[in-house]
Coordinates of C-alpha atoms in Angstrom, one line a residue:
M1322 CA 26.6 -31.0 -7.9
E1323 CA 23.6 -29.5 -6.0
S1324 CA 22.2 -27.0 -7.5
Q1325 CA 21.0 -23.8 -4.6
V1326 CA 17.3 -23.3 -3.0
E1327 CA 16.2 -20.2 -2.9
P1328 CA 16.4 -18.6 0.8
Y1329 CA 12.6 -18.3 2.2
E1330 CA 12.5 -14.8 1.7
C1331 CA 13.3 -14.6 -2.5
L1332 CA 10.6 -16.6 -3.2
S1333 CA 6.8 -15.2 -3.8
A1334 CA 4.1 -16.5 -2.0
T1335 CA 2.8 -18.1 -5.0
E1336 CA 5.6 -20.5 -5.5
L1337 CA 6.2 -21.0 -1.6
L1338 CA 1.8 -22.4 -1.7
V1339 CA 3.9 -24.8 -4.4
R1340 CA 6.3 -25.8 -2.1
L1341 CA 4.0 -26.1 1.0
Q1342 CA 1.7 -28.4 -1.2
R1343 CA 4.9 -30.5 -1.7
S1344 CA 5.9 -30.6 2.0
E1345 CA 9.3 -28.9 0.4
V1346 CA 9.0 -26.1 2.9
T1347 CA 7.3 -26.0 6.2
A1348 CA 5.1 -23.6 7.6
V1349 CA 6.8 -23.0 10.8
E1350 CA 10.2 -23.0 8.3
L1351 CA 8.6 -20.2 7.1
A1352 CA 7.6 -19.1 10.7
E1353 CA 10.4 -18.9 11.5
S1354 CA 12.7 -17.1 9.1
A1355 CA 10.5 -14.4 8.8
L1356 CA 10.5 -14.3 12.8
Q1357 CA 14.1 -14.5 12.7
R1358 CA 14.5 -11.0 9.8
I1359 CA 13.1 -8.8 12.1
E1360 CA 15.3 -9.6 14.8
A1361 CA 17.6 -9.5 12.7
L1362 CA 16.6 -6.7 11.2
D1363 CA 13.8 -4.6 12.2
D1364 CA 15.4 -2.4 14.9
K1365 CA 17.4 -0.9 12.3
V1366 CA 14.3 -0.7 9.9
N1367 CA 11.1 -0.6 13.0
A1368 CA 8.7 -1.8 10.9
F1369 CA 7.0 -3.6 13.0
R1370 CA 5.1 -2.3 16.1
Q1371 CA 4.5 -6.0 18.1
I1372 CA 4.8 -9.1 17.2
D1373 CA 4.3 -12.6 19.2
R1374 CA 6.2 -15.0 18.4
D1375 CA 4.7 -17.8 20.1
M1376 CA 1.1 -17.4 18.7
T1377 CA 2.9 -17.4 15.3
L1378 CA 4.3 -20.6 15.5
E1379 CA 1.7 -21.9 17.1
M1380 CA -1.2 -20.9 13.5
A1381 CA 1.6 -21.6 11.3
R1382 CA 1.9 -26.0 13.3
A1383 CA -1.7 -25.3 13.3
A1384 CA -1.6 -25.2 8.9
D1385 CA 1.6 -27.8 9.3
E1386 CA -1.3 -30.0 10.8
R1387 CA -4.2 -29.1 7.8
Y1388 CA -1.6 -30.3 4.6
R1389 CA -0.4 -33.5 6.6
A1390 CA -3.9 -34.1 7.3
W1391 CA -4.9 -32.8 3.7
Q1392 CA -7.6 -30.1 4.3
T1393 CA -6.0 -26.6 4.0
M1394 CA -7.6 -23.4 4.2
G1395 CA -8.1 -22.2 1.3
L1396 CA -5.8 -20.2 -0.6
L1397 CA -2.6 -18.9 1.6
D1398 CA -2.5 -21.6 5.0
G1399 CA 0.9 -20.9 5.8
I1400 CA 2.0 -18.0 4.2
P1401 CA 3.4 -15.5 7.3
V1402 CA 2.0 -12.1 6.4
A1403 CA 1.8 -9.2 8.1
V1404 CA -0.1 -6.4 9.8
K1405 CA -0.6 -2.8 9.9
D1406 CA -1.6 -1.8 13.2
A1407 CA -4.9 -0.4 11.3
F1408 CA -6.4 -3.3 11.7
D1409 CA -8.4 -5.4 14.5
Q1410 CA -7.0 -8.0 15.0
I1411 CA -8.0 -10.8 17.7
G1412 CA -5.3 -10.8 20.4
W1413 CA -2.9 -7.9 19.0
A1414 CA -4.3 -4.3 20.7
T1415 CA -4.8 -1.9 17.1
R1416 CA -3.1 1.1 18.7
D1417 CA -3.0 3.5 15.1
G1418 CA 0.2 5.0 15.9
S1419 CA -1.5 7.0 18.4
R1420 CA -0.6 6.9 22.0
L1421 CA -4.4 7.9 23.3
T1422 CA -5.0 4.4 21.3
E1423 CA -5.5 2.0 24.6
D1424 CA -3.2 -1.3 24.8
S1425 CA -5.9 -4.1 25.2
P1426 CA -6.1 -7.1 22.4
A1427 CA -9.3 -6.4 20.2
T1428 CA -11.4 -9.2 20.4
T1429 CA -12.6 -9.0 17.1
D1430 CA -11.2 -9.6 13.4
A1431 CA -11.8 -6.2 11.1
P1432 CA -13.5 -7.9 7.9
T1433 CA -9.8 -8.4 5.2
V1434 CA -7.9 -10.6 8.2
A1435 CA -10.8 -12.0 9.2
A1436 CA -11.0 -13.4 5.8
C1437 CA -6.5 -14.6 5.9
R1438 CA -8.0 -16.0 8.9
R1439 CA -10.3 -18.2 7.2
H1440 CA -7.5 -19.2 3.8
G1441 CA -5.1 -19.9 7.0
F1442 CA -2.9 -16.8 7.0
V1443 CA 0.3 -17.0 9.3
P1444 CA 0.1 -13.1 11.0
V1445 CA 4.2 -11.9 11.7
G1446 CA 3.2 -8.9 13.6
R1447 CA 1.5 -5.4 13.4
T1448 CA 4.0 -3.6 11.7
N1449 CA 3.9 0.8 12.1
M1450 CA 2.1 3.5 10.7
P1451 CA 1.7 7.2 11.2
E1452 CA -0.4 8.3 13.7
F1453 CA -4.2 7.7 12.6
G1454 CA -2.7 7.4 8.7
W1455 CA -2.7 10.8 8.6
K1456 CA 0.0 11.3 6.6
A1457 CA 2.4 9.8 3.6
V1458 CA 6.0 9.7 5.8
T1459 CA 5.8 6.4 8.6
D1460 CA 6.3 8.2 12.7
S1461 CA 4.6 8.6 14.9
P1462 CA 4.5 9.8 18.7
L1463 CA 3.3 6.3 20.1
T1464 CA 6.6 4.3 17.3
G1465 CA 8.8 6.8 15.8
I1466 CA 10.4 6.8 12.9
T1467 CA 10.6 3.6 10.6
R1468 CA 13.3 4.1 7.6
N1469 CA 13.2 2.5 4.4
P1470 CA 15.7 -0.7 3.7
W1471 CA 17.2 0.9 1.1
N1472 CA 18.6 3.6 2.9
L1473 CA 17.4 4.3 6.5
D1474 CA 19.1 7.7 6.3
K1475 CA 15.5 7.9 4.1
T1476 CA 11.6 7.4 4.7
P1477 CA 10.0 4.0 3.9
G1478 CA 6.9 6.9 2.6
G1479 CA 4.2 6.6 4.3
S1480 CA 1.2 5.3 5.6
S1481 CA 1.6 1.6 5.3
G1482 CA 5.9 2.3 5.5
G1483 CA 6.3 -0.4 7.7
S1484 CA 4.1 -3.2 5.6
A1485 CA 6.2 -2.3 2.7
A1486 CA 9.2 -2.2 4.8
A1487 CA 7.7 -5.8 5.7
V1488 CA 7.8 -6.8 2.4
A1489 CA 11.1 -5.4 1.2
M1490 CA 13.1 -6.6 4.1
G1491 CA 11.4 -10.3 3.2
V1492 CA 10.5 -10.9 6.3
T1493 CA 7.1 -11.4 4.7
P1494 CA 5.8 -11.4 0.9
L1495 CA 2.8 -9.9 1.3
A1496 CA 1.1 -7.0 3.7
L1497 CA -2.2 -6.2 4.2
A1498 CA -2.6 -2.4 4.5
A1499 CA -4.6 0.6 3.0
D1500 CA -5.0 3.9 1.1
S1501 CA -6.9 7.2 1.8
G1502 CA -4.5 9.3 -0.8
G1503 CA -1.8 6.6 -1.5
S1504 CA -0.7 5.2 1.8
T1505 CA -0.9 1.6 -0.3
R1506 CA 1.3 3.3 -2.7
I1507 CA 3.6 5.9 -1.5
P1508 CA 5.3 3.1 0.3
A1509 CA 5.4 0.7 -1.9
S1510 CA 6.7 3.4 -4.5
F1511 CA 9.7 4.4 -1.9
C1512 CA 10.0 0.7 -0.9
G1513 CA 10.7 -0.6 -4.4
V1514 CA 7.0 -3.1 -4.3
V1515 CA 3.6 -3.4 -5.3
G1516 CA 1.0 -2.1 -4.1
F1517 CA -2.3 -2.0 -5.6
K1518 CA -5.3 0.3 -4.4
P1519 CA -8.4 -1.7 -5.8
T1520 CA -12.1 -0.2 -6.8
H1521 CA -13.9 1.3 -3.7
G1522 CA -16.0 -1.2 -2.7
R1523 CA -14.5 -4.0 -3.7
A1524 CA -12.7 -5.0 -0.1
P1525 CA -14.7 -4.8 2.9
M1526 CA -13.5 -1.8 5.5
H1527 CA -14.4 -2.0 9.0
P1528 CA -12.6 0.0 10.7
G1529 CA -9.3 -0.4 8.9
S1530 CA -9.3 3.4 8.2
H1531 CA -10.4 6.8 9.3
F1532 CA -11.0 8.4 5.9
G1533 CA -14.3 6.7 5.2
K1534 CA -14.9 7.9 1.8
L1535 CA -11.4 8.8 0.6
S1536 CA -10.1 4.8 1.8
Q1537 CA -10.1 1.1 0.3
P1538 CA -7.6 -1.6 2.3
G1539 CA -5.2 -3.5 -0.2
P1540 CA -2.2 -5.6 -1.4
I1541 CA 1.4 -5.4 -0.9
A1542 CA 3.1 -7.6 -2.4
R1543 CA 7.1 -8.6 -4.8
T1544 CA 4.9 -9.1 -7.0
V1545 CA 1.4 -8.2 -8.9
R1546 CA 0.6 -11.6 -9.0
D1547 CA 0.8 -12.2 -4.9
A1548 CA -0.6 -9.2 -4.8
A1549 CA -3.6 -10.4 -6.5
L1550 CA -3.6 -13.4 -4.7
L1551 CA -3.9 -11.4 -1.6
L1552 CA -6.4 -9.5 -3.6
D1553 CA -8.5 -12.7 -3.8
V1554 CA -8.3 -13.3 -0.8
M1555 CA -9.1 -9.8 0.4
T1556 CA -12.6 -8.8 -1.6
E1557 CA -14.4 -11.8 -0.1
S1558 CA -18.5 -10.4 1.0
D1559 CA -19.0 -9.7 4.2
P1560 CA -21.8 -8.4 6.4
S1561 CA -20.2 -5.3 8.0
D1562 CA -19.6 -3.1 5.3
P1563 CA -23.0 -2.7 3.4
R1564 CA -20.9 -0.6 0.7
L1565 CA -19.4 -3.4 -1.2
Q1566 CA -19.3 -4.6 -4.8
P1567 CA -19.5 -7.8 -6.3
G1568 CA -15.6 -7.5 -8.2
P1569 CA -14.6 -10.7 -10.8
Q1570 CA -14.1 -14.6 -9.2
S1571 CA -10.3 -14.4 -9.3
Y1572 CA -8.3 -11.9 -10.3
R1573 CA -5.6 -14.4 -10.6
N1574 CA -7.5 -16.4 -13.0
G1575 CA -7.4 -12.5 -14.5
L1576 CA -3.7 -11.7 -15.3
N1577 CA -3.2 -14.2 -18.2
G1578 CA -4.0 -11.8 -21.1
D1579 CA -1.8 -8.3 -21.7
V1580 CA -1.7 -5.5 -23.2
R1581 CA -1.3 -6.1 -27.0
G1582 CA -4.5 -3.2 -27.7
L1583 CA -4.7 -1.5 -25.0
R1584 CA -5.4 2.8 -25.2
I1585 CA -2.3 4.1 -22.8
A1586 CA -2.6 7.8 -22.1
Y1587 CA 1.0 8.5 -20.4
S1588 CA 0.8 11.7 -18.3
P1589 CA 4.2 12.7 -17.3
S1590 CA 2.8 14.8 -14.3
L1591 CA -1.3 14.6 -14.6
G1592 CA -0.9 17.9 -16.3
L1593 CA -0.7 19.4 -12.5
D1594 CA 2.5 22.3 -12.3
V1595 CA 4.5 19.9 -10.0
E1596 CA 7.9 19.5 -10.6
V1597 CA 8.7 15.8 -11.7
N1598 CA 12.4 14.5 -11.0
P1599 CA 14.3 13.7 -13.7
E1600 CA 15.4 10.0 -13.2
V1601 CA 11.8 9.1 -11.6
A1602 CA 10.4 11.5 -15.2
T1603 CA 13.3 9.1 -17.0
A1604 CA 11.8 5.7 -15.7
V1605 CA 8.5 6.4 -16.6
E1606 CA 9.0 7.2 -19.9
H1607 CA 10.5 3.4 -20.6
V1608 CA 8.0 2.0 -19.1
A1609 CA 5.6 3.6 -22.0
D1610 CA 8.6 3.1 -23.7
K1611 CA 8.2 -0.6 -22.5
L1612 CA 4.1 -1.7 -23.2
E1613 CA 4.1 0.8 -26.8
Q1614 CA 7.2 -2.8 -27.2
L1615 CA 3.7 -5.1 -25.9
G1616 CA 1.1 -4.0 -28.1
A1617 CA -0.4 -1.1 -26.4
R1618 CA -1.5 1.8 -27.8
V1619 CA 0.4 4.6 -26.1
V1620 CA -1.0 7.6 -26.5
R1621 CA 1.1 11.6 -24.3
T1622 CA -1.5 13.2 -23.0
D1623 CA -2.9 14.6 -19.3
P1624 CA -6.3 12.9 -18.5
H1625 CA -7.2 17.3 -16.6
V1626 CA -7.0 16.6 -13.0
G1627 CA -7.2 20.0 -12.2
Q1628 CA -6.0 21.7 -9.4
L1629 CA -8.4 19.9 -6.9
R1630 CA -5.4 19.8 -3.2
E1631 CA -7.2 22.3 -1.8
T1632 CA -10.8 20.0 -2.1
Y1633 CA -8.8 16.9 -1.2
Q1634 CA -7.1 18.5 2.1
R1635 CA -11.0 19.2 2.7
L1636 CA -11.5 16.0 2.2
F1637 CA -9.1 14.4 4.3
F1638 CA -8.2 16.8 7.0
T1639 CA -11.9 17.8 8.2
T1640 CA -11.8 13.7 8.8
A1641 CA -8.6 14.2 10.7
A1642 CA -10.5 17.1 13.2
Q1643 CA -13.8 14.4 13.9
M1644 CA -11.7 12.2 14.7
I1645 CA -10.2 13.7 17.3
Q1646 CA -12.5 15.9 18.7
G1647 CA -13.3 14.6 21.4
Y1648 CA -9.9 14.3 23.5
D1649 CA -9.4 16.9 25.7
D1650 CA -6.4 19.6 26.0
S1651 CA -4.6 17.2 28.0
A1652 CA -4.5 14.9 25.6
R1653 CA -3.7 16.6 22.3
E1654 CA -0.7 16.9 24.0
K1655 CA 0.1 13.7 23.1
L1656 CA -0.6 13.8 19.5
D1657 CA 1.8 14.6 16.3
P1658 CA 2.0 17.9 16.9
A1659 CA 1.6 18.4 13.2
L1660 CA -1.0 16.6 12.8
R1661 CA -2.5 18.8 16.0
E1662 CA -2.1 21.5 13.2
V1663 CA -4.3 20.5 10.5
A1664 CA -7.2 19.4 12.9
E1665 CA -7.3 22.2 15.0
H1666 CA -7.3 24.8 11.4
Y1667 CA -10.0 22.0 9.2
A1668 CA -12.4 22.2 12.4
S1669 CA -13.9 25.2 12.2
L1670 CA -14.5 24.0 7.9
S1671 CA -18.4 24.4 7.4
A1672 CA -19.9 22.3 5.8
L1673 CA -21.0 24.2 2.6
K1674 CA -17.7 24.2 2.0
Y1675 CA -17.5 20.5 2.6
L1676 CA -20.2 19.7 0.6
E1677 CA -18.8 22.2 -2.1
A1678 CA -15.5 20.2 -1.8
D1679 CA -18.0 16.6 -2.2
T1680 CA -19.4 18.1 -5.8
A1681 CA -15.6 18.2 -7.0
R1682 CA -14.8 14.9 -6.0
V1683 CA -17.7 13.7 -7.1
E1684 CA -17.5 15.9 -10.2
L1685 CA -13.7 14.5 -10.9
M1686 CA -15.8 11.1 -10.7
H1687 CA -17.8 12.0 -14.4
R1688 CA -15.0 13.6 -15.7
M1689 CA -12.6 10.9 -14.7
S1690 CA -15.2 8.4 -16.4
F1691 CA -16.0 10.3 -19.8
F1692 CA -11.9 10.2 -20.0
H1693 CA -11.5 6.3 -19.9
L1694 CA -13.9 5.8 -23.1
D1695 CA -10.8 7.3 -25.2
F1696 CA -7.9 5.7 -23.0
D1697 CA -8.8 2.6 -21.4
L1698 CA -5.7 3.1 -18.4
I1699 CA -4.1 6.5 -17.7
L1700 CA 0.3 6.0 -17.2
C1701 CA 2.1 8.7 -14.6
P1702 CA 4.5 8.0 -11.5
T1703 CA 3.4 6.8 -8.6
V1704 CA 5.1 10.3 -6.3
P1705 CA 7.5 12.8 -8.6
V1706 CA 10.0 13.1 -6.1
R1707 CA 13.0 10.6 -4.5
P1708 CA 12.7 8.6 -1.0
F1709 CA 13.7 12.1 1.1
D1710 CA 15.4 12.3 4.8
V1711 CA 13.0 10.2 8.2
G1712 CA 11.2 12.8 10.3
R1713 CA 10.2 15.3 7.4
E1714 CA 7.3 15.4 6.1
V1715 CA 7.8 17.0 3.2
P1716 CA 11.8 16.7 1.0
E1717 CA 14.6 19.3 1.9
D1718 CA 13.9 22.4 0.6
W1719 CA 10.4 21.2 -0.4
P1720 CA 7.8 24.9 -0.4
D1721 CA 5.1 23.3 0.7
Q1722 CA 5.0 21.8 4.4
R1723 CA 1.9 19.3 4.1
W1724 CA 2.3 16.3 2.7
T1725 CA 0.2 16.6 0.1
S1726 CA 1.7 18.6 -2.0
W1727 CA 4.1 16.0 -2.9
A1728 CA 1.9 13.3 -3.4
P1729 CA -0.5 14.9 -5.9
F1730 CA -0.2 12.0 -8.7
T1731 CA -1.9 9.6 -6.0
W1732 CA -4.7 11.2 -3.6
P1733 CA -6.8 11.9 -6.6
W1734 CA -8.2 8.6 -7.8
N1735 CA -9.2 8.4 -4.3
M1736 CA -11.6 10.8 -4.9
T1737 CA -12.9 9.1 -7.7
G1738 CA -12.2 5.6 -6.2
Q1739 CA -11.0 4.6 -8.9
P1740 CA -8.9 1.4 -9.3
A1741 CA -4.8 2.4 -9.1
I1742 CA -1.3 0.0 -8.6
T1743 CA 2.5 0.8 -8.5
V1744 CA 5.2 -1.8 -9.5
P1745 CA 8.7 -0.6 -9.9
C1746 CA 11.1 0.4 -12.8
G1747 CA 14.1 1.0 -11.7
F1748 CA 16.0 3.0 -9.6
T1749 CA 17.8 6.4 -9.5
E1750 CA 21.4 6.6 -8.7
D1751 CA 22.3 6.3 -5.8
G1752 CA 20.1 2.8 -5.6
L1753 CA 16.4 4.1 -4.8
P1754 CA 13.3 2.3 -6.0
I1755 CA 10.5 4.5 -8.4
G1756 CA 7.6 3.1 -8.9
A1757 CA 4.7 3.5 -12.4
Q1758 CA 1.2 3.9 -11.1
F1759 CA -1.4 2.1 -13.9
I1760 CA -4.9 3.5 -13.1
G1761 CA -8.0 2.5 -14.8
A1762 CA -11.4 2.8 -15.0
R1763 CA -13.2 1.9 -12.0
H1764 CA -14.8 -1.4 -11.6
S1765 CA -11.3 -2.3 -14.1
D1766 CA -8.7 -3.9 -11.5
T1767 CA -8.6 -6.9 -13.7
Q1768 CA -7.1 -4.8 -16.3
V1769 CA -4.9 -2.3 -14.6
L1770 CA -3.8 -5.3 -13.0
C1771 CA -2.9 -7.4 -16.1
A1772 CA -0.8 -4.0 -17.4
A1773 CA 1.9 -4.0 -14.2
Q1774 CA 2.2 -7.9 -15.1
A1775 CA 2.4 -8.1 -18.6
F1776 CA 5.4 -5.1 -17.0
Q1777 CA 6.7 -6.8 -14.2
Q1778 CA 6.9 -10.0 -16.6
V1779 CA 9.2 -8.0 -19.4
F1780 CA 11.1 -5.9 -16.7
P1781 CA 11.5 -7.8 -13.3
L1782 CA 13.2 -6.4 -10.9
T1783 CA 12.1 -8.6 -8.0
A1784 CA 15.5 -10.1 -7.2
K1785 CA 17.2 -6.9 -6.7
R1786 CA 17.2 -6.3 -2.1
P1787 CA 18.0 -4.0 -0.1
P1788 CA 22.1 -3.0 0.6
L1789 CA 20.3 -4.0 4.8
T1790 CA 19.7 -7.3 3.6
K1791 CA 22.8 -8.5 2.0
E1792 CA 25.3 -6.8 5.2
G1793 CA 22.9 -8.6 7.5
G1794 CA 24.0 -11.3 6.3
I1795 CA 20.1 -12.8 5.6

């Protein structure tokens, strides 16, 4: 009896590369599979703003030619990759989810896209995001609402919601994302995939995000190993970003370690006054138990992040105000109304108040540096809430109107620049994904990846697929 071949969408990028090298599959077949899944599923999810079938297949055919000539280009040759619509990419317009941007093709690549191109990636399309990446759900005046593949009535999170949904749907095994307050980790958690924010300065960013010192590009993938693969590409040196810091030669090669002896601070709520959904709390506690069984020294304690939400908002929303300051009233009428509201409010913030917020950011960096003298990693929920209804900035009956109130476990690490990863750790009773977050000291990216990899190896959830894909018969 012949063994059944796994569908391409169930395989990791690492596995697909092996099959490409063995001529068991072609890059064109992978590209066609990705495009077919977009055609079958994306009218329901709306993960992609734009695809270019001809361009995608042209790049896939070029990859196949290289494989036939034994002249492959690097780590991603022939692998389909989705690109968040915040990264410049030659031949594609960068719209940032806004009607105020121009619909004209970029003539240069953002550094991370350029690195992927050097490694032979096959771009499948541009993924949706909220306007200028300003909130943690994905809807915009330009592209409308993006939905969660696990439940179409729920949000995939944001701002990289289109990228996370694309990976969850099995369109691509890898996607480019950017994170200014959780924009990679929140949607990865809500969509049941892996999202990693590296130490700030590890991946070049030009432009990639509008939120400066809070932002860092990162990978979204179905497995930690695939995230490390894309990270090896994304962190290549680029002269366009003078802040770029050297990292290890290979994050993938560093995944062979384990968590034995690691000191892990298990913090169910980071010491903050926030209600964590009971199903989320139980799932993350299970992660703590698993890590202890693997030999880690797990201590329940809080890192005393502090009540810094207004501090973060000053840093984040003042940048939003700066982004729209050049637009007149008629142009501002085209903006997401809530973005216009926060931007106009924070436009009046004094330079003194902004500098006070930046001082508080540096003080938090110092506190966390000393905390990590005693603990290698922090474990906490990625998000305290379940994925909630689409078309909303906050969950139903939530006491606050801004997204920062329900995402207090992600944006502190954008203030400190620490590496943080979300990895799937369970599902709610009605089948919605839950993510656990590992945070490390600055420059401990490999250690963070190792811990997430160790957990994923003993508790893999990658075989479970969203009901949408089964209903579609693909």
